[in-house]
Amino acid sequence: MLFRSTESYQFHTRPVRHGVHTDALHGHLSAGDAVASAAAHLVTDTEARAVVVISMNGITAMTIAAARPDAPMLVVCKDAAVCRRLALVWGVVPLLDVSVGVESPNFVARRVARDAGLASMGHHVVLVRGFHSESVLNTPSITLLTV
């Protein structure tokens, strides 16, 4: 039961393409899945050492985790309850950080990847952020950073 609740996104009836679900009739990805797939491909293509996700409510983290990127995924949030919930999501390492929303996201991503021992000077890190529970407020972005 726990597996089903934490991985429920993978149990949709839509077919899977590149680790994410497609629309059964047209083979199209949803906008969130397309961003997640692009981030996963960017990690592979650039040999990025980590994916850093900045998430306020966990939606960005769960969306990216569904694409199964080839690098460790550090999720930075400032709400302890969100961190606890994300501890159940496959491939996610939740980190509580009160500087989210105060410091530059690029700075936070570089610092977190360095502090975790995943990246050092010259390595790439992929930063993803901007998903929202209300689709009209979504502003997802993928940023390739060099530490």
mmCIF file of N, CA and C in Angstrom:
data_model
loop_
_atom_site.group_PDB
_atom_site.id
_atom_site.type_symbol
_atom_site.label_atom_id
_atom_site.label_comp_id
_atom_site.label_asym_id
_atom_site.label_seq_id
_atom_site.Cartn_x
_atom_site.Cartn_y
_atom_site.Cartn_z
ATOM 1 N N MET A 1 0.816 -1.196 0.000
ATOM 2 C CA MET A 1 0.000 0.000 0.000
ATOM 3 C C MET A 1 0.859 1.258 0.000
ATOM 4 N N LEU A 2 1.898 1.281 0.832
ATOM 5 C CA LEU A 2 2.769 2.446 0.868
ATOM 6 C C LEU A 2 3.412 2.673 -0.488
ATOM 7 N N PHE A 3 3.838 1.564 -1.137
ATOM 8 C CA PHE A 3 4.444 1.677 -2.453
ATOM 9 C C PHE A 3 3.477 2.327 -3.429
ATOM 10 N N ARG A 4 2.223 1.887 -3.419
ATOM 11 C CA ARG A 4 1.239 2.448 -4.334
ATOM 12 C C ARG A 4 1.000 3.933 -4.074
ATOM 13 N N SER A 5 0.984 4.333 -2.825
ATOM 14 C CA SER A 5 0.711 5.748 -2.550
ATOM 15 C C SER A 5 1.901 6.631 -2.902
ATOM 16 N N THR A 6 3.109 6.148 -2.725
ATOM 17 C CA THR A 6 4.265 6.984 -3.045
ATOM 18 C C THR A 6 4.619 6.940 -4.517
ATOM 19 N N GLU A 7 4.224 5.887 -5.208
ATOM 20 C CA GLU A 7 4.524 5.754 -6.629
ATOM 21 C C GLU A 7 3.257 5.791 -7.480
ATOM 22 N N SER A 8 2.184 6.346 -6.977
ATOM 23 C CA SER A 8 0.901 6.305 -7.669
ATOM 24 C C SER A 8 0.969 6.924 -9.055
ATOM 25 N N TYR A 9 1.822 7.877 -9.237
ATOM 26 C CA TYR A 9 1.954 8.527 -10.535
ATOM 27 C C TYR A 9 2.312 7.511 -11.617
ATOM 28 N N GLN A 10 3.084 6.484 -11.252
ATOM 29 C CA GLN A 10 3.509 5.471 -12.214
ATOM 30 C C GLN A 10 2.404 4.475 -12.546
ATOM 31 N N PHE A 11 1.309 4.484 -11.830
ATOM 32 C CA PHE A 11 0.261 3.503 -12.035
ATOM 33 C C PHE A 11 -0.885 4.022 -12.904
ATOM 34 N N HIS A 12 -0.728 5.200 -13.497
ATOM 35 C CA HIS A 12 -1.764 5.687 -14.409
ATOM 36 C C HIS A 12 -1.860 4.724 -15.582
ATOM 37 N N THR A 13 -2.960 4.763 -16.257
ATOM 38 C CA THR A 13 -3.184 3.829 -17.353
ATOM 39 C C THR A 13 -2.550 4.288 -18.665
ATOM 40 N N ARG A 14 -1.964 5.432 -18.688
ATOM 41 C CA ARG A 14 -1.355 5.928 -19.922
ATOM 42 C C ARG A 14 -0.055 5.186 -20.213
ATOM 43 N N PRO A 15 0.300 5.016 -21.494
ATOM 44 C CA PRO A 15 1.566 4.361 -21.826
ATOM 45 C C PRO A 15 2.758 5.194 -21.357
ATOM 46 N N VAL A 16 3.909 4.560 -21.246
ATOM 47 C CA VAL A 16 5.112 5.232 -20.774
ATOM 48 C C VAL A 16 6.083 5.425 -21.927
ATOM 49 N N ARG A 17 6.653 6.624 -22.042
ATOM 50 C CA ARG A 17 7.677 6.930 -23.039
ATOM 51 C C ARG A 17 8.768 7.737 -22.350
ATOM 52 N N HIS A 18 9.993 7.294 -22.421
ATOM 53 C CA HIS A 18 11.134 7.977 -21.792
ATOM 54 C C HIS A 18 10.921 8.178 -20.298
ATOM 55 N N GLY A 19 10.325 7.202 -19.648
ATOM 56 C CA GLY A 19 10.164 7.262 -18.204
ATOM 57 C C GLY A 19 8.974 8.063 -17.718
ATOM 58 N N VAL A 20 8.243 8.711 -18.634
ATOM 59 C CA VAL A 20 7.070 9.466 -18.215
ATOM 60 C C VAL A 20 5.866 9.033 -19.039
ATOM 61 N N HIS A 21 4.683 9.316 -18.545
ATOM 62 C CA HIS A 21 3.457 8.862 -19.184
ATOM 63 C C HIS A 21 3.062 9.756 -20.346
ATOM 64 N N THR A 22 2.491 9.130 -21.385
ATOM 65 C CA THR A 22 2.018 9.875 -22.541
ATOM 66 C C THR A 22 0.508 9.778 -22.624
ATOM 67 N N ASP A 23 -0.075 10.682 -23.364
ATOM 68 C CA ASP A 23 -1.502 10.645 -23.657
ATOM 69 C C ASP A 23 -1.757 9.427 -24.545
ATOM 70 N N ALA A 24 -2.640 8.536 -24.146
ATOM 71 C CA ALA A 24 -2.858 7.270 -24.852
ATOM 72 C C ALA A 24 -3.336 7.484 -26.286
ATOM 73 N N LEU A 25 -4.083 8.531 -26.544
ATOM 74 C CA LEU A 25 -4.615 8.733 -27.889
ATOM 75 C C LEU A 25 -3.619 9.372 -28.840
ATOM 76 N N HIS A 26 -2.834 10.303 -28.364
ATOM 77 C CA HIS A 26 -1.967 11.074 -29.240
ATOM 78 C C HIS A 26 -0.482 10.864 -28.993
ATOM 79 N N GLY A 27 -0.100 10.258 -27.896
ATOM 80 C CA GLY A 27 1.311 10.058 -27.599
ATOM 81 C C GLY A 27 2.015 11.316 -27.131
ATOM 82 N N HIS A 28 1.247 12.338 -26.737
ATOM 83 C CA HIS A 28 1.836 13.597 -26.282
ATOM 84 C C HIS A 28 2.089 13.552 -24.782
ATOM 85 N N LEU A 29 3.109 14.265 -24.368
ATOM 86 C CA LEU A 29 3.385 14.412 -22.945
ATOM 87 C C LEU A 29 2.635 15.614 -22.401
ATOM 88 N N SER A 30 2.265 15.557 -21.141
ATOM 89 C CA SER A 30 1.721 16.749 -20.506
ATOM 90 C C SER A 30 2.874 17.747 -20.358
ATOM 91 N N ALA A 31 2.557 18.988 -20.071
ATOM 92 C CA ALA A 31 3.611 20.000 -19.924
ATOM 93 C C ALA A 31 4.572 19.626 -18.802
ATOM 94 N N GLY A 32 4.043 19.172 -17.673
ATOM 95 C CA GLY A 32 4.898 18.781 -16.554
ATOM 96 C C GLY A 32 5.792 17.606 -16.896
ATOM 97 N N ASP A 33 5.217 16.606 -17.568
ATOM 98 C CA ASP A 33 6.007 15.445 -17.965
ATOM 99 C C ASP A 33 7.074 15.808 -18.985
ATOM 100 N N ALA A 34 6.753 16.740 -19.880
ATOM 101 C CA ALA A 34 7.735 17.172 -20.878
ATOM 102 C C ALA A 34 8.923 17.853 -20.204
ATOM 103 N N VAL A 35 8.651 18.690 -19.214
ATOM 104 C CA VAL A 35 9.735 19.349 -18.475
ATOM 105 C C VAL A 35 10.557 18.320 -17.713
ATOM 106 N N ALA A 36 9.883 17.359 -17.077
ATOM 107 C CA ALA A 36 10.582 16.312 -16.330
ATOM 108 C C ALA A 36 11.457 15.477 -17.256
ATOM 109 N N SER A 37 10.925 15.115 -18.408
ATOM 110 C CA SER A 37 11.687 14.337 -19.384
ATOM 111 C C SER A 37 12.896 15.129 -19.885
ATOM 112 N N ALA A 38 12.685 16.413 -20.161
ATOM 113 C CA ALA A 38 13.780 17.269 -20.624
ATOM 114 C C ALA A 38 14.875 17.380 -19.564
ATOM 115 N N ALA A 39 14.473 17.522 -18.310
ATOM 116 C CA ALA A 39 15.460 17.607 -17.226
ATOM 117 C C ALA A 39 16.244 16.307 -17.114
ATOM 118 N N ALA A 40 15.560 15.166 -17.216
ATOM 119 C CA ALA A 40 16.240 13.874 -17.136
ATOM 120 C C ALA A 40 17.212 13.697 -18.292
ATOM 121 N N HIS A 41 16.805 14.104 -19.486
ATOM 122 C CA HIS A 41 17.701 14.012 -20.646
ATOM 123 C C HIS A 41 18.888 14.958 -20.500
ATOM 124 N N LEU A 42 18.658 16.151 -19.965
ATOM 125 C CA LEU A 42 19.747 17.106 -19.754
ATOM 126 C C LEU A 42 20.777 16.557 -18.779
ATOM 127 N N VAL A 43 20.315 15.895 -17.736
ATOM 128 C CA VAL A 43 21.223 15.272 -16.765
ATOM 129 C C VAL A 43 22.113 14.256 -17.467
ATOM 130 N N THR A 44 21.507 13.416 -18.278
ATOM 131 C CA THR A 44 22.261 12.381 -18.988
ATOM 132 C C THR A 44 23.223 12.996 -19.999
ATOM 133 N N ASP A 45 22.736 13.930 -20.801
ATOM 134 C CA ASP A 45 23.548 14.521 -21.874
ATOM 135 C C ASP A 45 24.732 15.325 -21.356
ATOM 136 N N THR A 46 24.590 15.951 -20.192
ATOM 137 C CA THR A 46 25.665 16.802 -19.659
ATOM 138 C C THR A 46 26.469 16.117 -18.560
ATOM 139 N N GLU A 47 26.066 14.893 -18.215
ATOM 140 C CA GLU A 47 26.686 14.161 -17.114
ATOM 141 C C GLU A 47 26.654 14.983 -15.821
ATOM 142 N N ALA A 48 25.520 15.632 -15.604
ATOM 143 C CA ALA A 48 25.341 16.435 -14.392
ATOM 144 C C ALA A 48 25.462 15.541 -13.167
ATOM 145 N N ARG A 49 26.044 16.070 -12.121
ATOM 146 C CA ARG A 49 26.276 15.307 -10.895
ATOM 147 C C ARG A 49 25.065 15.229 -9.991
ATOM 148 N N ALA A 50 24.127 16.172 -10.155
ATOM 149 C CA ALA A 50 22.946 16.188 -9.291
ATOM 150 C C ALA A 50 21.817 16.952 -9.956
ATOM 151 N N VAL A 51 20.607 16.620 -9.541
ATOM 152 C CA VAL A 51 19.432 17.411 -9.875
ATOM 153 C C VAL A 51 19.022 18.067 -8.568
ATOM 154 N N VAL A 52 18.947 19.384 -8.573
ATOM 155 C CA VAL A 52 18.498 20.099 -7.385
ATOM 156 C C VAL A 52 17.129 20.671 -7.712
ATOM 157 N N VAL A 53 16.159 20.313 -6.903
ATOM 158 C CA VAL A 53 14.785 20.770 -7.090
ATOM 159 C C VAL A 53 14.437 21.669 -5.919
ATOM 160 N N ILE A 54 13.942 22.849 -6.237
ATOM 161 C CA ILE A 54 13.451 23.746 -5.200
ATOM 162 C C ILE A 54 11.933 23.625 -5.234
ATOM 163 N N SER A 55 11.367 23.225 -4.108
ATOM 164 C CA SER A 55 9.943 22.916 -4.076
ATOM 165 C C SER A 55 9.312 23.431 -2.790
ATOM 166 N N MET A 56 8.211 24.112 -2.931
ATOM 167 C CA MET A 56 7.494 24.620 -1.766
ATOM 168 C C MET A 56 6.496 23.600 -1.227
ATOM 169 N N ASN A 57 5.877 22.819 -2.144
ATOM 170 C CA ASN A 57 4.844 21.883 -1.718
ATOM 171 C C ASN A 57 5.083 20.446 -2.175
ATOM 172 N N GLY A 58 6.167 20.188 -2.895
ATOM 173 C CA GLY A 58 6.515 18.834 -3.307
ATOM 174 C C GLY A 58 6.103 18.463 -4.708
ATOM 175 N N ILE A 59 5.324 19.284 -5.374
ATOM 176 C CA ILE A 59 4.839 18.950 -6.714
ATOM 177 C C ILE A 59 5.989 18.866 -7.714
ATOM 178 N N THR A 60 6.897 19.819 -7.686
ATOM 179 C CA THR A 60 8.036 19.779 -8.603
ATOM 180 C C THR A 60 8.856 18.520 -8.372
ATOM 181 N N ALA A 61 9.111 18.192 -7.132
ATOM 182 C CA ALA A 61 9.916 17.012 -6.807
ATOM 183 C C ALA A 61 9.265 15.731 -7.307
ATOM 184 N N MET A 62 7.972 15.571 -7.082
ATOM 185 C CA MET A 62 7.291 14.354 -7.506
ATOM 186 C C MET A 62 7.233 14.240 -9.027
ATOM 187 N N THR A 63 7.076 15.364 -9.702
ATOM 188 C CA THR A 63 7.038 15.353 -11.160
ATOM 189 C C THR A 63 8.383 14.941 -11.732
ATOM 190 N N ILE A 64 9.465 15.516 -11.207
ATOM 191 C CA ILE A 64 10.801 15.192 -11.711
ATOM 192 C C ILE A 64 11.190 13.765 -11.331
ATOM 193 N N ALA A 65 10.836 13.327 -10.143
ATOM 194 C CA ALA A 65 11.167 11.964 -9.712
ATOM 195 C C ALA A 65 10.538 10.925 -10.630
ATOM 196 N N ALA A 66 9.378 11.213 -11.176
ATOM 197 C CA ALA A 66 8.696 10.272 -12.066
ATOM 198 C C ALA A 66 9.495 10.020 -13.342
ATOM 199 N N ALA A 67 10.341 10.969 -13.743
ATOM 200 C CA ALA A 67 11.161 10.804 -14.957
ATOM 201 C C ALA A 67 12.428 10.006 -14.694
ATOM 202 N N ARG A 68 12.722 9.704 -13.430
ATOM 203 C CA ARG A 68 13.877 8.892 -13.048
ATOM 204 C C ARG A 68 15.200 9.419 -13.626
ATOM 205 N N PRO A 69 15.603 10.636 -13.252
ATOM 206 C CA PRO A 69 16.881 11.157 -13.759
ATOM 207 C C PRO A 69 18.051 10.279 -13.304
ATOM 208 N N ASP A 70 19.147 10.316 -14.063
ATOM 209 C CA ASP A 70 20.317 9.478 -13.801
ATOM 210 C C ASP A 70 21.266 10.039 -12.745
ATOM 211 N N ALA A 71 20.873 11.062 -12.043
ATOM 212 C CA ALA A 71 21.716 11.655 -10.998
ATOM 213 C C ALA A 71 20.895 11.758 -9.716
ATOM 214 N N PRO A 72 21.573 11.814 -8.578
ATOM 215 C CA PRO A 72 20.839 11.987 -7.315
ATOM 216 C C PRO A 72 20.005 13.268 -7.340
ATOM 217 N N MET A 73 18.841 13.202 -6.735
ATOM 218 C CA MET A 73 17.922 14.338 -6.729
ATOM 219 C C MET A 73 17.806 14.903 -5.317
ATOM 220 N N LEU A 74 18.320 16.100 -5.139
ATOM 221 C CA LEU A 74 18.242 16.810 -3.864
ATOM 222 C C LEU A 74 17.074 17.778 -3.948
ATOM 223 N N VAL A 75 16.140 17.653 -3.033
ATOM 224 C CA VAL A 75 14.978 18.535 -3.038
ATOM 225 C C VAL A 75 15.071 19.462 -1.841
ATOM 226 N N VAL A 76 15.135 20.747 -2.125
ATOM 227 C CA VAL A 76 15.279 21.757 -1.086
ATOM 228 C C VAL A 76 13.923 22.400 -0.849
ATOM 229 N N CYS A 77 13.471 22.362 0.399
ATOM 230 C CA CYS A 77 12.212 23.012 0.758
ATOM 231 C C CYS A 77 12.349 23.610 2.149
ATOM 232 N N LYS A 78 11.484 24.562 2.445
ATOM 233 C CA LYS A 78 11.595 25.203 3.755
ATOM 234 C C LYS A 78 10.520 24.761 4.731
ATOM 235 N N ASP A 79 9.714 23.795 4.346
ATOM 236 C CA ASP A 79 8.649 23.276 5.198
ATOM 237 C C ASP A 79 9.006 21.852 5.621
ATOM 238 N N ALA A 80 9.127 21.624 6.918
ATOM 239 C CA ALA A 80 9.516 20.307 7.431
ATOM 240 C C ALA A 80 8.495 19.231 7.066
ATOM 241 N N ALA A 81 7.225 19.576 7.039
ATOM 242 C CA ALA A 81 6.191 18.595 6.678
ATOM 243 C C ALA A 81 6.353 18.139 5.235
ATOM 244 N N VAL A 82 6.692 19.061 4.354
ATOM 245 C CA VAL A 82 6.927 18.705 2.945
ATOM 246 C C VAL A 82 8.142 17.794 2.841
ATOM 247 N N CYS A 83 9.194 18.095 3.583
ATOM 248 C CA CYS A 83 10.391 17.243 3.581
ATOM 249 C C CYS A 83 10.063 15.832 4.049
ATOM 250 N N ARG A 84 9.269 15.717 5.090
ATOM 251 C CA ARG A 84 8.892 14.387 5.585
ATOM 252 C C ARG A 84 8.101 13.609 4.545
ATOM 253 N N ARG A 85 7.182 14.287 3.876
ATOM 254 C CA ARG A 85 6.378 13.629 2.845
ATOM 255 C C ARG A 85 7.254 13.196 1.665
ATOM 256 N N LEU A 86 8.216 14.035 1.293
ATOM 257 C CA LEU A 86 9.082 13.721 0.155
ATOM 258 C C LEU A 86 10.079 12.605 0.460
ATOM 259 N N ALA A 87 10.298 12.324 1.726
ATOM 260 C CA ALA A 87 11.194 11.226 2.094
ATOM 261 C C ALA A 87 10.657 9.880 1.605
ATOM 262 N N LEU A 88 9.373 9.820 1.258
ATOM 263 C CA LEU A 88 8.754 8.590 0.770
ATOM 264 C C LEU A 88 8.804 8.448 -0.750
ATOM 265 N N VAL A 89 9.272 9.472 -1.451
ATOM 266 C CA VAL A 89 9.279 9.459 -2.914
ATOM 267 C C VAL A 89 10.590 8.871 -3.417
ATOM 268 N N TRP A 90 10.492 7.971 -4.401
ATOM 269 C CA TRP A 90 11.653 7.297 -4.965
ATOM 270 C C TRP A 90 12.700 8.296 -5.454
ATOM 271 N N GLY A 91 13.935 8.086 -5.072
ATOM 272 C CA GLY A 91 15.058 8.862 -5.585
ATOM 273 C C GLY A 91 15.213 10.262 -5.032
ATOM 274 N N VAL A 92 14.401 10.632 -4.072
ATOM 275 C CA VAL A 92 14.414 11.990 -3.534
ATOM 276 C C VAL A 92 15.167 12.037 -2.210
ATOM 277 N N VAL A 93 16.070 13.010 -2.094
ATOM 278 C CA VAL A 93 16.744 13.293 -0.830
ATOM 279 C C VAL A 93 16.266 14.681 -0.405
ATOM 280 N N PRO A 94 15.293 14.741 0.505
ATOM 281 C CA PRO A 94 14.769 16.043 0.919
ATOM 282 C C PRO A 94 15.716 16.751 1.887
ATOM 283 N N LEU A 95 15.856 18.049 1.695
ATOM 284 C CA LEU A 95 16.716 18.872 2.550
ATOM 285 C C LEU A 95 15.928 20.084 3.028
ATOM 286 N N LEU A 96 15.894 20.263 4.314
ATOM 287 C CA LEU A 96 15.225 21.424 4.895
ATOM 288 C C LEU A 96 16.193 22.598 4.867
ATOM 289 N N ASP A 97 15.766 23.709 4.281
ATOM 290 C CA ASP A 97 16.638 24.879 4.157
ATOM 291 C C ASP A 97 15.767 26.132 4.212
ATOM 292 N N VAL A 98 15.916 26.911 5.266
ATOM 293 C CA VAL A 98 15.088 28.105 5.444
ATOM 294 C C VAL A 98 15.471 29.239 4.494
ATOM 295 N N SER A 99 16.592 29.114 3.785
ATOM 296 C CA SER A 99 17.005 30.174 2.864
ATOM 297 C C SER A 99 16.265 30.118 1.526
ATOM 298 N N VAL A 100 15.448 29.070 1.307
ATOM 299 C CA VAL A 100 14.673 28.978 0.069
ATOM 300 C C VAL A 100 13.718 30.157 -0.001
ATOM 301 N N GLY A 101 13.722 30.833 -1.120
ATOM 302 C CA GLY A 101 12.873 32.007 -1.286
ATOM 303 C C GLY A 101 13.542 33.294 -0.868
ATOM 304 N N VAL A 102 14.679 33.188 -0.165
ATOM 305 C CA VAL A 102 15.418 34.365 0.267
ATOM 306 C C VAL A 102 16.682 34.518 -0.578
ATOM 307 N N GLU A 103 17.451 33.428 -0.676
ATOM 308 C CA GLU A 103 18.676 33.434 -1.477
ATOM 309 C C GLU A 103 18.362 33.099 -2.934
ATOM 310 N N SER A 104 19.275 33.438 -3.810
ATOM 311 C CA SER A 104 19.147 33.104 -5.219
ATOM 312 C C SER A 104 19.042 31.589 -5.388
ATOM 313 N N PRO A 105 18.083 31.099 -6.179
ATOM 314 C CA PRO A 105 17.966 29.659 -6.401
ATOM 315 C C PRO A 105 19.247 29.036 -6.966
ATOM 316 N N ASN A 106 19.934 29.773 -7.831
ATOM 317 C CA ASN A 106 21.190 29.269 -8.398
ATOM 318 C C ASN A 106 22.244 29.081 -7.310
ATOM 319 N N PHE A 107 22.319 30.030 -6.405
ATOM 320 C CA PHE A 107 23.271 29.937 -5.294
ATOM 321 C C PHE A 107 22.919 28.754 -4.398
ATOM 322 N N VAL A 108 21.636 28.610 -4.086
ATOM 323 C CA VAL A 108 21.178 27.509 -3.225
ATOM 324 C C VAL A 108 21.525 26.171 -3.869
ATOM 325 N N ALA A 109 21.252 26.028 -5.157
ATOM 326 C CA ALA A 109 21.517 24.760 -5.860
ATOM 327 C C ALA A 109 23.002 24.408 -5.832
ATOM 328 N N ARG A 110 23.852 25.374 -6.126
ATOM 329 C CA ARG A 110 25.299 25.113 -6.108
ATOM 330 C C ARG A 110 25.772 24.740 -4.700
ATOM 331 N N ARG A 111 25.297 25.473 -3.704
ATOM 332 C CA ARG A 111 25.705 25.226 -2.321
ATOM 333 C C ARG A 111 25.268 23.842 -1.852
ATOM 334 N N VAL A 112 24.020 23.500 -2.126
ATOM 335 C CA VAL A 112 23.476 22.216 -1.685
ATOM 336 C C VAL A 112 24.217 21.048 -2.340
ATOM 337 N N ALA A 113 24.493 21.157 -3.625
ATOM 338 C CA ALA A 113 25.217 20.087 -4.336
ATOM 339 C C ALA A 113 26.639 19.937 -3.798
ATOM 340 N N ARG A 114 27.295 21.067 -3.502
ATOM 341 C CA ARG A 114 28.650 21.024 -2.923
ATOM 342 C C ARG A 114 28.617 20.429 -1.523
ATOM 343 N N ASP A 115 27.708 20.908 -0.694
ATOM 344 C CA ASP A 115 27.621 20.446 0.691
ATOM 345 C C ASP A 115 27.300 18.956 0.783
ATOM 346 N N ALA A 116 26.555 18.437 -0.190
ATOM 347 C CA ALA A 116 26.204 17.017 -0.196
ATOM 348 C C ALA A 116 27.349 16.156 -0.747
ATOM 349 N N GLY A 117 28.398 16.808 -1.240
ATOM 350 C CA GLY A 117 29.535 16.074 -1.794
ATOM 351 C C GLY A 117 29.272 15.508 -3.181
ATOM 352 N N LEU A 118 28.265 16.007 -3.861
ATOM 353 C CA LEU A 118 27.923 15.493 -5.182
ATOM 354 C C LEU A 118 28.604 16.242 -6.311
ATOM 355 N N ALA A 119 28.944 17.489 -6.085
ATOM 356 C CA ALA A 119 29.555 18.292 -7.148
ATOM 357 C C ALA A 119 30.655 19.158 -6.574
ATOM 358 N N SER A 120 31.657 19.368 -7.380
ATOM 359 C CA SER A 120 32.732 20.283 -7.013
ATOM 360 C C SER A 120 32.988 21.189 -8.206
ATOM 361 N N MET A 121 33.969 22.051 -8.079
ATOM 362 C CA MET A 121 34.244 23.058 -9.098
ATOM 363 C C MET A 121 34.333 22.440 -10.504
ATOM 364 N N GLY A 122 33.561 23.004 -11.429
ATOM 365 C CA GLY A 122 33.577 22.546 -12.808
ATOM 366 C C GLY A 122 32.504 21.520 -13.155
ATOM 367 N N HIS A 123 31.858 20.927 -12.153
ATOM 368 C CA HIS A 123 30.799 19.954 -12.409
ATOM 369 C C HIS A 123 29.474 20.653 -12.714
ATOM 370 N N HIS A 124 28.626 19.948 -13.447
ATOM 371 C CA HIS A 124 27.297 20.476 -13.772
ATOM 372 C C HIS A 124 26.256 19.988 -12.767
ATOM 373 N N VAL A 125 25.284 20.855 -12.528
ATOM 374 C CA VAL A 125 24.124 20.562 -11.686
ATOM 375 C C VAL A 125 22.904 21.093 -12.423
ATOM 376 N N VAL A 126 21.828 20.321 -12.437
ATOM 377 C CA VAL A 126 20.583 20.760 -13.068
ATOM 378 C C VAL A 126 19.637 21.246 -11.972
ATOM 379 N N LEU A 127 19.155 22.460 -12.117
ATOM 380 C CA LEU A 127 18.201 23.055 -11.177
ATOM 381 C C LEU A 127 16.824 23.081 -11.826
ATOM 382 N N VAL A 128 15.822 22.561 -11.116
ATOM 383 C CA VAL A 128 14.443 22.574 -11.614
ATOM 384 C C VAL A 128 13.563 23.197 -10.534
ATOM 385 N N ARG A 129 12.659 24.050 -10.959
ATOM 386 C CA ARG A 129 11.730 24.681 -10.017
ATOM 387 C C ARG A 129 10.538 25.236 -10.773
ATOM 388 N N GLY A 130 9.517 25.618 -10.050
ATOM 389 C CA GLY A 130 8.428 26.375 -10.643
ATOM 390 C C GLY A 130 7.112 25.663 -10.877
ATOM 391 N N PHE A 131 6.952 24.392 -10.486
ATOM 392 C CA PHE A 131 5.653 23.743 -10.631
ATOM 393 C C PHE A 131 4.738 24.197 -9.499
ATOM 394 N N HIS A 132 3.470 24.264 -9.785
ATOM 395 C CA HIS A 132 2.489 24.717 -8.805
ATOM 396 C C HIS A 132 1.280 23.799 -8.854
ATOM 397 N N SER A 133 0.547 23.702 -7.755
ATOM 398 C CA SER A 133 -0.644 22.848 -7.716
ATOM 399 C C SER A 133 -1.745 23.370 -8.639
ATOM 400 N N GLU A 134 -1.751 24.655 -8.906
ATOM 401 C CA GLU A 134 -2.701 25.239 -9.860
ATOM 402 C C GLU A 134 -1.967 25.457 -11.176
ATOM 403 N N SER A 135 -2.423 24.785 -12.227
ATOM 404 C CA SER A 135 -1.691 24.791 -13.495
ATOM 405 C C SER A 135 -1.503 26.187 -14.078
ATOM 406 N N VAL A 136 -2.413 27.117 -13.824
ATOM 407 C CA VAL A 136 -2.251 28.468 -14.365
ATOM 408 C C VAL A 136 -1.092 29.211 -13.697
ATOM 409 N N LEU A 137 -0.653 28.723 -12.537
ATOM 410 C CA LEU A 137 0.462 29.361 -11.841
ATOM 411 C C LEU A 137 1.799 28.668 -12.109
ATOM 412 N N ASN A 138 1.795 27.615 -12.938
ATOM 413 C CA ASN A 138 3.035 26.914 -13.271
ATOM 414 C C ASN A 138 3.983 27.800 -14.069
ATOM 415 N N THR A 139 5.215 27.842 -13.640
ATOM 416 C CA THR A 139 6.284 28.520 -14.385
ATOM 417 C C THR A 139 7.544 27.662 -14.281
ATOM 418 N N PRO A 140 7.480 26.418 -14.754
ATOM 419 C CA PRO A 140 8.621 25.520 -14.569
ATOM 420 C C PRO A 140 9.834 26.009 -15.359
ATOM 421 N N SER A 141 10.999 25.837 -14.757
ATOM 422 C CA SER A 141 12.233 26.187 -15.451
ATOM 423 C C SER A 141 13.294 25.146 -15.136
ATOM 424 N N ILE A 142 14.157 24.937 -16.115
ATOM 425 C CA ILE A 142 15.310 24.050 -15.966
ATOM 426 C C ILE A 142 16.536 24.907 -16.210
ATOM 427 N N THR A 143 17.485 24.862 -15.292
ATOM 428 C CA THR A 143 18.704 25.646 -15.413
ATOM 429 C C THR A 143 19.901 24.725 -15.273
ATOM 430 N N LEU A 144 20.814 24.792 -16.222
ATOM 431 C CA LEU A 144 22.060 24.036 -16.130
ATOM 432 C C LEU A 144 23.098 24.952 -15.500
ATOM 433 N N LEU A 145 23.614 24.552 -14.344
ATOM 434 C CA LEU A 145 24.583 25.354 -13.603
ATOM 435 C C LEU A 145 25.934 24.663 -13.585
ATOM 436 N N THR A 146 26.985 25.442 -13.573
ATOM 437 C CA THR A 146 28.325 24.924 -13.365
ATOM 438 C C THR A 146 28.770 25.377 -11.981
ATOM 439 N N VAL A 147 29.183 24.412 -11.184
ATOM 440 C CA VAL A 147 29.599 24.698 -9.798
ATOM 441 C C VAL A 147 30.962 25.362 -9.827
#
